[in-house]
Amino acid sequence: MRTQNHIMIDQELSKRLDVLKLIFMVMVVFIHSTALPELPFELQVPRFLEFGKNIIRNDVCGIAVPGFFFISGLLLYSKDFKWTENMKKKARSILLPYFLINSFWIIFFKLMQSIEITASYFGGENYQIVGIQGIIKAYCAPIPLYYPFWFLRDLLILNILANVIKRIVDMLPVLSMIMLVVLCFDIVKVPFLVSNSSLYMFVLGYYTIKYWSKVEILKRANVWYTGLIFSGLTMVRFCFGGQLPILMMFYSLSGILFYYLLSGYLKNKKVLWCSQFTFFIYAFHEFYEAMIKKMIMLMFPQYGIVQTLEYFLIPVVVLGGCIAVGAMLKRKRYRLYCLLCGSR
């Protein structure tokens, strides 16, 4: 159902987007799994594992974050909104979780550093919060203490600019698209504190809504042919890396379309039930993943096969744990869960 400049998100589309967000969140957890914790010894990572990690992080899962910005733009512009009402909603869904969860990690690290038995595990530079300046930095730096929340920071700025973006695209749709292509090349940087890729994927979400009647034909695309195109672009991206910046837009759009089509086969009850905890996974997975990884690496000799198993199994454990804790918290402390997840 479509009106002048927006569409109604029906139940089918809503379910597919929920599955899509869960797929992208699984990718994000694997992206973060590539990072290595601070260890008291030098870790020799096998060349085959380092190679595989780079492919998974940059090429296979590189679609995840652009995909989230695209979905955010699409969902925002799919309905009529007033700037003030939208900002009130975003204060609840973005600012409140941003403040609460960064506060949680500040308190957690301070507590762990004050206990003798755990202090050595949390003595690294990433965990240090010194004085008032350190606390302010933990909230207000471009990369906050809980660093995955840079996404929320960029998203809030894009929502502040949402009406301006819409007006410019409506007035100058062709010129705006040319500017998006320029942004892909990183020739110029946007002057309002968000990354180029954040901006152009968010705006492409609005273009999708604006020209929905033309985009709908893509819903009939064959998932496997689309997958082949996406795989081909992924291989080209791997071969050329950052040498073809414009490739990122086509790679991202083909990947979003492929996983959107694939979501139609995955939207069963179990997957949809898990998808309700996507934000909870996002809000809590990273530091727990790092802590589990550090403990295991200190406990077991780091042979190549051990590191490979750690890389693939720890994200699965973290995903399952976040879903289990999220489900329990939602059932037992529903109001707290809603506060942490921005009423999602």
mmCIF file of C-alpha atoms in Angstrom:
data_model
loop_
_atom_site.group_PDB
_atom_site.id
_atom_site.type_symbol
_atom_site.label_atom_id
_atom_site.label_comp_id
_atom_site.label_asym_id
_atom_site.label_seq_id
_atom_site.Cartn_x
_atom_site.Cartn_y
_atom_site.Cartn_z
ATOM 1 C CA MET A 1 0.000 0.000 0.000
ATOM 2 C CA ARG A 2 1.534 3.312 -1.101
ATOM 3 C CA THR A 3 0.709 6.978 -0.725
ATOM 4 C CA GLN A 4 2.438 10.047 -2.175
ATOM 5 C CA ASN A 5 5.916 9.579 -0.756
ATOM 6 C CA HIS A 6 5.711 6.632 1.561
ATOM 7 C CA ILE A 7 4.602 3.024 1.797
ATOM 8 C CA MET A 8 2.905 1.055 4.504
ATOM 9 C CA ILE A 9 5.104 -1.682 5.950
ATOM 10 C CA ASP A 10 2.812 -4.709 5.745
ATOM 11 C CA GLN A 11 3.229 -7.842 7.850
ATOM 12 C CA GLU A 12 5.156 -9.742 5.177
ATOM 13 C CA LEU A 13 7.675 -6.936 4.644
ATOM 14 C CA SER A 14 7.993 -6.388 8.395
ATOM 15 C CA LYS A 15 8.840 -10.069 8.988
ATOM 16 C CA ARG A 16 11.414 -10.068 6.209
ATOM 17 C CA LEU A 17 13.074 -6.946 7.594
ATOM 18 C CA ASP A 18 13.191 -8.516 11.075
ATOM 19 C CA VAL A 19 14.930 -11.586 9.642
ATOM 20 C CA LEU A 20 17.249 -9.345 7.618
ATOM 21 C CA LYS A 21 18.277 -7.430 10.743
ATOM 22 C CA LEU A 22 18.994 -10.692 12.558
ATOM 23 C CA ILE A 23 21.163 -11.906 9.648
ATOM 24 C CA PHE A 24 23.119 -8.653 9.694
ATOM 25 C CA MET A 25 23.518 -8.834 13.480
ATOM 26 C CA VAL A 26 24.996 -12.338 13.246
ATOM 27 C CA MET A 27 27.463 -10.873 10.735
ATOM 28 C CA VAL A 28 28.332 -8.035 13.128
ATOM 29 C CA VAL A 29 29.116 -10.521 15.911
ATOM 30 C CA PHE A 30 31.453 -12.388 13.551
ATOM 31 C CA ILE A 31 33.071 -9.112 12.450
ATOM 32 C CA HIS A 32 33.874 -8.344 16.092
ATOM 33 C CA SER A 33 35.132 -11.890 16.596
ATOM 34 C CA THR A 34 38.201 -11.077 14.488
ATOM 35 C CA ALA A 35 39.609 -8.688 17.102
ATOM 36 C CA LEU A 36 42.198 -10.090 19.483
ATOM 37 C CA PRO A 37 42.260 -9.231 23.201
ATOM 38 C CA GLU A 38 45.262 -7.859 25.042
ATOM 39 C CA LEU A 39 47.325 -10.871 26.132
ATOM 40 C CA PRO A 40 50.457 -11.254 28.289
ATOM 41 C CA PHE A 41 52.134 -13.137 25.447
ATOM 42 C CA GLU A 42 52.617 -12.704 21.707
ATOM 43 C CA LEU A 43 49.992 -14.622 19.755
ATOM 44 C CA GLN A 44 50.988 -16.161 16.439
ATOM 45 C CA VAL A 45 47.899 -16.253 14.216
ATOM 46 C CA PRO A 46 48.188 -18.831 11.397
ATOM 47 C CA ARG A 47 48.291 -17.277 7.952
ATOM 48 C CA PHE A 48 45.288 -19.296 6.740
ATOM 49 C CA LEU A 49 43.189 -18.088 9.682
ATOM 50 C CA GLU A 50 44.212 -14.455 9.243
ATOM 51 C CA PHE A 51 43.341 -14.734 5.547
ATOM 52 C CA GLY A 52 39.958 -16.290 6.336
ATOM 53 C CA LYS A 53 39.171 -13.680 8.991
ATOM 54 C CA ASN A 54 39.863 -10.848 6.548
ATOM 55 C CA ILE A 55 37.561 -12.355 3.924
ATOM 56 C CA ILE A 56 34.738 -12.920 6.416
ATOM 57 C CA ARG A 57 35.089 -9.506 8.077
ATOM 58 C CA ASN A 58 35.563 -7.330 5.007
ATOM 59 C CA ASP A 59 33.850 -9.235 2.193
ATOM 60 C CA VAL A 60 31.328 -11.816 3.416
ATOM 61 C CA CYS A 61 30.056 -9.719 6.354
ATOM 62 C CA GLY A 62 30.921 -6.286 4.960
ATOM 63 C CA ILE A 63 27.283 -5.815 4.010
ATOM 64 C CA ALA A 64 26.032 -5.794 7.627
ATOM 65 C CA VAL A 65 26.564 -2.199 8.795
ATOM 66 C CA PRO A 66 25.626 -0.567 5.443
ATOM 67 C CA GLY A 67 22.555 -2.815 5.511
ATOM 68 C CA PHE A 68 21.505 -1.496 8.920
ATOM 69 C CA PHE A 69 21.787 2.124 7.748
ATOM 70 C CA PHE A 70 19.768 1.278 4.634
ATOM 71 C CA ILE A 71 17.008 -0.386 6.685
ATOM 72 C CA SER A 72 16.966 2.564 9.111
ATOM 73 C CA GLY A 73 16.430 5.018 6.262
ATOM 74 C CA LEU A 74 13.824 2.808 4.634
ATOM 75 C CA LEU A 75 11.824 2.389 7.864
ATOM 76 C CA LEU A 76 11.979 6.083 8.761
ATOM 77 C CA TYR A 77 10.806 7.335 5.371
ATOM 78 C CA SER A 78 8.190 4.604 4.930
ATOM 79 C CA LYS A 79 5.782 6.675 7.026
ATOM 80 C CA ASP A 80 4.872 10.324 7.452
ATOM 81 C CA PHE A 81 6.656 11.922 10.401
ATOM 82 C CA LYS A 82 7.144 15.293 12.005
ATOM 83 C CA TRP A 83 10.646 16.239 13.072
ATOM 84 C CA THR A 84 9.737 16.900 16.716
ATOM 85 C CA GLU A 85 7.773 13.657 17.076
ATOM 86 C CA ASN A 86 10.550 11.678 15.412
ATOM 87 C CA MET A 87 13.186 13.174 17.724
ATOM 88 C CA LYS A 88 11.073 12.324 20.781
ATOM 89 C CA LYS A 89 10.932 8.722 19.587
ATOM 90 C CA LYS A 90 14.667 8.682 18.869
ATOM 91 C CA ALA A 91 15.405 10.049 22.346
ATOM 92 C CA ARG A 92 13.731 6.917 23.696
ATOM 93 C CA SER A 93 15.018 4.420 21.121
ATOM 94 C CA ILE A 94 18.573 5.767 20.623
ATOM 95 C CA LEU A 95 19.657 8.254 23.316
ATOM 96 C CA LEU A 96 18.299 6.333 26.314
ATOM 97 C CA PRO A 97 19.906 2.960 25.444
ATOM 98 C CA TYR A 98 23.104 4.817 24.464
ATOM 99 C CA PHE A 99 23.302 6.435 27.903
ATOM 100 C CA LEU A 100 22.188 3.420 29.948
ATOM 101 C CA ILE A 101 24.425 0.826 28.294
ATOM 102 C CA ASN A 102 27.530 3.023 28.262
ATOM 103 C CA SER A 103 26.803 3.726 31.947
ATOM 104 C CA PHE A 104 26.508 -0.015 32.590
ATOM 105 C CA TRP A 105 29.931 -0.671 31.071
ATOM 106 C CA ILE A 106 31.538 2.267 32.941
ATOM 107 C CA ILE A 107 30.261 0.873 36.261
ATOM 108 C CA PHE A 108 31.165 -2.696 35.273
ATOM 109 C CA PHE A 109 34.785 -1.861 34.376
ATOM 110 C CA LYS A 110 35.265 0.325 37.443
ATOM 111 C CA LEU A 111 33.953 -2.507 39.629
ATOM 112 C CA MET A 112 36.132 -5.167 37.981
ATOM 113 C CA GLN A 113 39.217 -2.940 38.299
ATOM 114 C CA SER A 114 38.544 -2.474 42.012
ATOM 115 C CA ILE A 115 38.517 -6.225 42.736
ATOM 116 C CA GLU A 116 42.008 -7.662 43.116
ATOM 117 C CA ILE A 117 41.204 -11.017 41.532
ATOM 118 C CA THR A 118 39.788 -9.467 38.339
ATOM 119 C CA ALA A 119 41.796 -6.229 38.117
ATOM 120 C CA SER A 120 44.517 -7.741 35.919
ATOM 121 C CA TYR A 121 41.942 -8.856 33.345
ATOM 122 C CA PHE A 122 40.578 -5.299 32.978
ATOM 123 C CA GLY A 123 43.777 -3.296 33.150
ATOM 124 C CA GLY A 124 44.068 -2.719 29.413
ATOM 125 C CA GLU A 125 43.913 0.701 27.792
ATOM 126 C CA ASN A 126 40.478 0.000 26.292
ATOM 127 C CA TYR A 127 38.993 -0.419 29.770
ATOM 128 C CA GLN A 128 40.531 2.652 31.416
ATOM 129 C CA ILE A 129 38.169 5.470 32.408
ATOM 130 C CA VAL A 130 40.188 8.150 34.230
ATOM 131 C CA GLY A 131 38.421 11.036 35.943
ATOM 132 C CA ILE A 132 35.601 13.228 34.692
ATOM 133 C CA GLN A 133 37.314 13.687 31.341
ATOM 134 C CA GLY A 134 37.407 9.910 30.844
ATOM 135 C CA ILE A 135 33.705 9.619 31.677
ATOM 136 C CA ILE A 136 32.791 12.429 29.261
ATOM 137 C CA LYS A 137 34.889 10.760 26.562
ATOM 138 C CA ALA A 138 33.143 7.434 27.249
ATOM 139 C CA TYR A 139 29.836 9.045 26.269
ATOM 140 C CA CYS A 140 30.715 11.810 23.826
ATOM 141 C CA ALA A 141 33.737 10.681 21.823
ATOM 142 C CA PRO A 142 33.131 9.761 18.148
ATOM 143 C CA ILE A 143 33.855 6.204 19.297
ATOM 144 C CA PRO A 144 32.152 5.817 22.718
ATOM 145 C CA LEU A 145 33.230 3.415 25.466
ATOM 146 C CA TYR A 146 30.970 0.702 24.069
ATOM 147 C CA TYR A 147 32.391 1.240 20.607
ATOM 148 C CA PRO A 148 29.670 -0.541 18.522
ATOM 149 C CA PHE A 149 27.421 2.369 19.524
ATOM 150 C CA TRP A 150 29.161 4.629 17.006
ATOM 151 C CA PHE A 151 26.340 3.368 14.799
ATOM 152 C CA LEU A 152 23.700 4.866 17.139
ATOM 153 C CA ARG A 153 25.611 8.133 17.207
ATOM 154 C CA ASP A 154 25.650 8.352 13.395
ATOM 155 C CA LEU A 155 22.022 7.261 13.223
ATOM 156 C CA LEU A 156 20.934 9.996 15.631
ATOM 157 C CA ILE A 157 22.700 12.645 13.532
ATOM 158 C CA LEU A 158 21.048 11.297 10.373
ATOM 159 C CA ASN A 159 17.640 11.478 12.054
ATOM 160 C CA ILE A 160 18.315 15.081 13.069
ATOM 161 C CA LEU A 161 19.002 15.791 9.383
ATOM 162 C CA ALA A 162 16.195 13.550 8.074
ATOM 163 C CA ASN A 163 13.857 16.359 6.958
ATOM 164 C CA VAL A 164 16.681 18.266 5.253
ATOM 165 C CA ILE A 165 17.781 15.096 3.445
ATOM 166 C CA LYS A 166 14.225 14.431 2.256
ATOM 167 C CA ARG A 167 13.764 17.984 1.016
ATOM 168 C CA ILE A 168 17.043 17.986 -0.934
ATOM 169 C CA VAL A 169 16.314 14.610 -2.574
ATOM 170 C CA ASP A 170 12.760 15.682 -3.474
ATOM 171 C CA MET A 171 13.973 18.947 -5.017
ATOM 172 C CA LEU A 172 17.092 17.584 -6.748
ATOM 173 C CA PRO A 173 16.777 13.795 -7.112
ATOM 174 C CA VAL A 174 19.287 13.419 -9.968
ATOM 175 C CA LEU A 175 21.879 15.792 -8.505
ATOM 176 C CA SER A 176 21.456 14.140 -5.096
ATOM 177 C CA MET A 177 22.176 10.733 -6.626
ATOM 178 C CA ILE A 178 25.296 12.137 -8.300
ATOM 179 C CA MET A 179 26.416 13.452 -4.919
ATOM 180 C CA LEU A 180 25.896 9.993 -3.406
ATOM 181 C CA VAL A 181 28.187 8.536 -6.065
ATOM 182 C CA VAL A 182 30.779 11.204 -5.207
ATOM 183 C CA LEU A 183 30.502 10.189 -1.554
ATOM 184 C CA CYS A 184 31.198 6.583 -2.560
ATOM 185 C CA PHE A 185 34.584 7.679 -3.885
ATOM 186 C CA ASP A 186 35.426 9.451 -0.595
ATOM 187 C CA ILE A 187 36.564 12.455 -2.640
ATOM 188 C CA VAL A 188 34.853 14.720 -0.113
ATOM 189 C CA LYS A 189 33.850 14.075 3.467
ATOM 190 C CA VAL A 190 30.423 15.015 4.794
ATOM 191 C CA PRO A 191 30.804 17.927 7.216
ATOM 192 C CA PHE A 192 28.407 16.800 9.937
ATOM 193 C CA LEU A 193 30.285 14.069 11.780
ATOM 194 C CA VAL A 194 28.901 10.952 10.103
ATOM 195 C CA SER A 195 30.777 8.648 7.748
ATOM 196 C CA ASN A 196 30.151 8.855 4.011
ATOM 197 C CA SER A 197 28.886 5.266 3.870
ATOM 198 C CA SER A 198 26.426 5.925 6.744
ATOM 199 C CA LEU A 199 24.960 8.868 4.854
ATOM 200 C CA TYR A 200 24.658 7.354 1.386
ATOM 201 C CA MET A 201 23.140 4.073 2.598
ATOM 202 C CA PHE A 202 20.629 5.943 4.756
ATOM 203 C CA VAL A 203 19.693 8.171 1.802
ATOM 204 C CA LEU A 204 19.431 5.144 -0.503
ATOM 205 C CA GLY A 205 16.810 3.875 1.958
ATOM 206 C CA TYR A 206 14.778 6.984 1.137
ATOM 207 C CA TYR A 207 15.327 6.572 -2.625
ATOM 208 C CA THR A 208 13.918 3.050 -2.291
ATOM 209 C CA ILE A 209 10.780 4.445 -0.640
ATOM 210 C CA LYS A 210 10.491 7.358 -3.064
ATOM 211 C CA TYR A 211 10.596 5.068 -6.096
ATOM 212 C CA TRP A 212 8.928 2.072 -4.470
ATOM 213 C CA SER A 213 6.725 1.297 -7.470
ATOM 214 C CA LYS A 214 9.858 0.811 -9.591
ATOM 215 C CA VAL A 215 11.729 -1.062 -6.852
ATOM 216 C CA GLU A 216 8.912 -3.566 -6.238
ATOM 217 C CA ILE A 217 9.789 -5.390 -9.463
ATOM 218 C CA LEU A 218 12.982 -6.554 -7.735
ATOM 219 C CA LYS A 219 10.849 -8.612 -5.327
ATOM 220 C CA ARG A 220 10.352 -11.038 -8.209
ATOM 221 C CA ALA A 221 14.106 -11.479 -8.699
ATOM 222 C CA ASN A 222 15.469 -14.993 -8.418
ATOM 223 C CA VAL A 223 17.257 -15.435 -5.101
ATOM 224 C CA TRP A 224 19.950 -17.715 -6.550
ATOM 225 C CA TYR A 225 20.769 -15.495 -9.547
ATOM 226 C CA THR A 226 20.906 -12.535 -7.179
ATOM 227 C CA GLY A 227 23.179 -14.573 -4.924
ATOM 228 C CA LEU A 228 25.499 -15.245 -7.863
ATOM 229 C CA ILE A 229 25.685 -11.520 -8.665
ATOM 230 C CA PHE A 230 26.380 -10.708 -5.020
ATOM 231 C CA SER A 231 29.024 -13.457 -4.832
ATOM 232 C CA GLY A 232 30.672 -12.091 -7.986
ATOM 233 C CA LEU A 233 30.765 -8.562 -6.580
ATOM 234 C CA THR A 234 32.103 -9.949 -3.291
ATOM 235 C CA MET A 235 34.954 -11.626 -5.184
ATOM 236 C CA VAL A 236 35.702 -8.423 -7.102
ATOM 237 C CA ARG A 237 35.656 -6.494 -3.819
ATOM 238 C CA PHE A 238 38.094 -9.028 -2.351
ATOM 239 C CA CYS A 239 40.441 -8.774 -5.331
ATOM 240 C CA PHE A 240 40.481 -4.982 -5.592
ATOM 241 C CA GLY A 241 39.777 -3.952 -1.989
ATOM 242 C CA GLY A 242 39.580 -0.185 -1.621
ATOM 243 C CA GLN A 243 40.775 0.468 -5.168
ATOM 244 C CA LEU A 244 37.183 0.548 -6.498
ATOM 245 C CA PRO A 245 35.192 2.636 -3.975
ATOM 246 C CA ILE A 246 32.078 2.837 -6.181
ATOM 247 C CA LEU A 247 31.881 -0.946 -5.978
ATOM 248 C CA MET A 248 30.790 -0.630 -2.336
ATOM 249 C CA MET A 249 27.378 0.774 -3.290
ATOM 250 C CA PHE A 250 26.621 -2.005 -5.804
ATOM 251 C CA TYR A 251 28.022 -4.633 -3.445
ATOM 252 C CA SER A 252 25.820 -3.334 -0.615
ATOM 253 C CA LEU A 253 22.636 -3.053 -2.663
ATOM 254 C CA SER A 254 23.032 -6.482 -4.269
ATOM 255 C CA GLY A 255 23.759 -7.983 -0.846
ATOM 256 C CA ILE A 256 20.712 -6.351 0.733
ATOM 257 C CA LEU A 257 18.523 -7.620 -2.123
ATOM 258 C CA PHE A 258 19.977 -11.134 -1.883
ATOM 259 C CA TYR A 259 19.477 -11.426 1.866
ATOM 260 C CA TYR A 260 16.036 -9.828 1.586
ATOM 261 C CA LEU A 261 14.998 -12.505 -0.922
ATOM 262 C CA LEU A 262 16.645 -15.184 1.228
ATOM 263 C CA SER A 263 14.739 -13.960 4.288
ATOM 264 C CA GLY A 264 11.543 -15.164 2.643
ATOM 265 C CA TYR A 265 12.804 -18.733 3.112
ATOM 266 C CA LEU A 266 13.980 -18.127 6.693
ATOM 267 C CA LYS A 267 11.002 -16.369 8.271
ATOM 268 C CA ASN A 268 9.823 -19.290 10.363
ATOM 269 C CA LYS A 269 8.650 -18.995 13.968
ATOM 270 C CA LYS A 270 12.023 -19.782 15.553
ATOM 271 C CA VAL A 271 13.961 -17.259 13.477
ATOM 272 C CA LEU A 272 11.318 -14.554 13.987
ATOM 273 C CA TRP A 273 11.335 -15.226 17.736
ATOM 274 C CA CYS A 274 15.123 -14.811 17.835
ATOM 275 C CA SER A 275 14.902 -11.635 15.737
ATOM 276 C CA GLN A 276 13.138 -9.752 18.556
ATOM 277 C CA PHE A 277 16.465 -9.770 20.450
ATOM 278 C CA THR A 278 18.553 -8.241 17.665
ATOM 279 C CA PHE A 279 19.079 -4.961 19.519
ATOM 280 C CA PHE A 280 19.831 -6.736 22.802
ATOM 281 C CA ILE A 281 22.536 -8.762 21.044
ATOM 282 C CA TYR A 282 23.929 -5.545 19.568
ATOM 283 C CA ALA A 283 23.931 -3.807 22.949
ATOM 284 C CA PHE A 284 25.744 -6.484 24.926
ATOM 285 C CA HIS A 285 27.647 -8.907 22.716
ATOM 286 C CA GLU A 286 30.966 -7.178 22.111
ATOM 287 C CA PHE A 287 32.631 -6.862 25.512
ATOM 288 C CA TYR A 288 31.334 -10.236 26.643
ATOM 289 C CA GLU A 289 32.694 -11.766 23.469
ATOM 290 C CA ALA A 290 36.078 -10.141 24.148
ATOM 291 C CA MET A 291 36.096 -11.306 27.773
ATOM 292 C CA ILE A 292 35.209 -14.911 26.915
ATOM 293 C CA LYS A 293 37.848 -14.925 24.190
ATOM 294 C CA LYS A 294 40.532 -13.610 26.563
ATOM 295 C CA MET A 295 39.724 -16.184 29.274
ATOM 296 C CA ILE A 296 39.785 -19.069 26.807
ATOM 297 C CA MET A 297 43.025 -17.877 25.217
ATOM 298 C CA LEU A 298 44.653 -17.754 28.646
ATOM 299 C CA MET A 299 43.372 -21.237 29.520
ATOM 300 C CA PHE A 300 44.229 -23.197 26.363
ATOM 301 C CA PRO A 301 47.395 -23.412 24.238
ATOM 302 C CA GLN A 302 46.769 -21.388 21.105
ATOM 303 C CA TYR A 303 47.430 -23.877 18.324
ATOM 304 C CA GLY A 304 46.045 -23.043 14.891
ATOM 305 C CA ILE A 305 43.090 -25.424 15.198
ATOM 306 C CA VAL A 306 42.248 -24.015 18.660
ATOM 307 C CA GLN A 307 42.221 -20.441 17.337
ATOM 308 C CA THR A 308 40.032 -21.515 14.409
ATOM 309 C CA LEU A 309 37.505 -23.174 16.725
ATOM 310 C CA GLU A 310 37.523 -20.099 18.978
ATOM 311 C CA TYR A 311 36.848 -17.826 16.037
ATOM 312 C CA PHE A 312 33.792 -19.765 14.864
ATOM 313 C CA LEU A 313 32.372 -21.091 18.147
ATOM 314 C CA ILE A 314 32.671 -18.105 20.494
ATOM 315 C CA PRO A 315 30.296 -15.939 18.376
ATOM 316 C CA VAL A 316 27.747 -18.796 18.387
ATOM 317 C CA VAL A 317 27.981 -19.065 22.187
ATOM 318 C CA VAL A 318 27.684 -15.280 22.579
ATOM 319 C CA LEU A 319 24.662 -15.118 20.251
ATOM 320 C CA GLY A 320 22.927 -17.928 22.130
ATOM 321 C CA GLY A 321 23.775 -16.392 25.496
ATOM 322 C CA CYS A 322 22.492 -12.937 24.528
ATOM 323 C CA ILE A 323 19.239 -14.389 23.215
ATOM 324 C CA ALA A 324 18.771 -16.481 26.383
ATOM 325 C CA VAL A 325 19.518 -13.563 28.732
ATOM 326 C CA GLY A 326 17.383 -11.199 26.640
ATOM 327 C CA ALA A 327 14.443 -13.613 26.725
ATOM 328 C CA MET A 328 14.754 -14.067 30.496
ATOM 329 C CA LEU A 329 15.056 -10.323 31.114
ATOM 330 C CA LYS A 330 12.098 -9.580 28.870
ATOM 331 C CA ARG A 331 9.985 -12.140 30.729
ATOM 332 C CA LYS A 332 11.112 -11.288 34.274
ATOM 333 C CA ARG A 333 11.964 -7.564 34.076
ATOM 334 C CA TYR A 334 10.030 -6.299 31.105
ATOM 335 C CA ARG A 335 10.309 -2.583 31.949
ATOM 336 C CA LEU A 336 14.073 -2.791 32.357
ATOM 337 C CA TYR A 337 14.343 -4.698 29.079
ATOM 338 C CA CYS A 338 12.307 -1.993 27.306
ATOM 339 C CA LEU A 339 14.532 0.754 28.763
ATOM 340 C CA LEU A 340 17.708 -0.993 27.626
ATOM 341 C CA CYS A 341 16.337 -1.721 24.160
ATOM 342 C CA GLY A 342 14.641 1.623 23.577
ATOM 343 C CA SER A 343 11.118 0.132 23.745
ATOM 344 C CA ARG A 344 11.854 -2.159 20.794
#
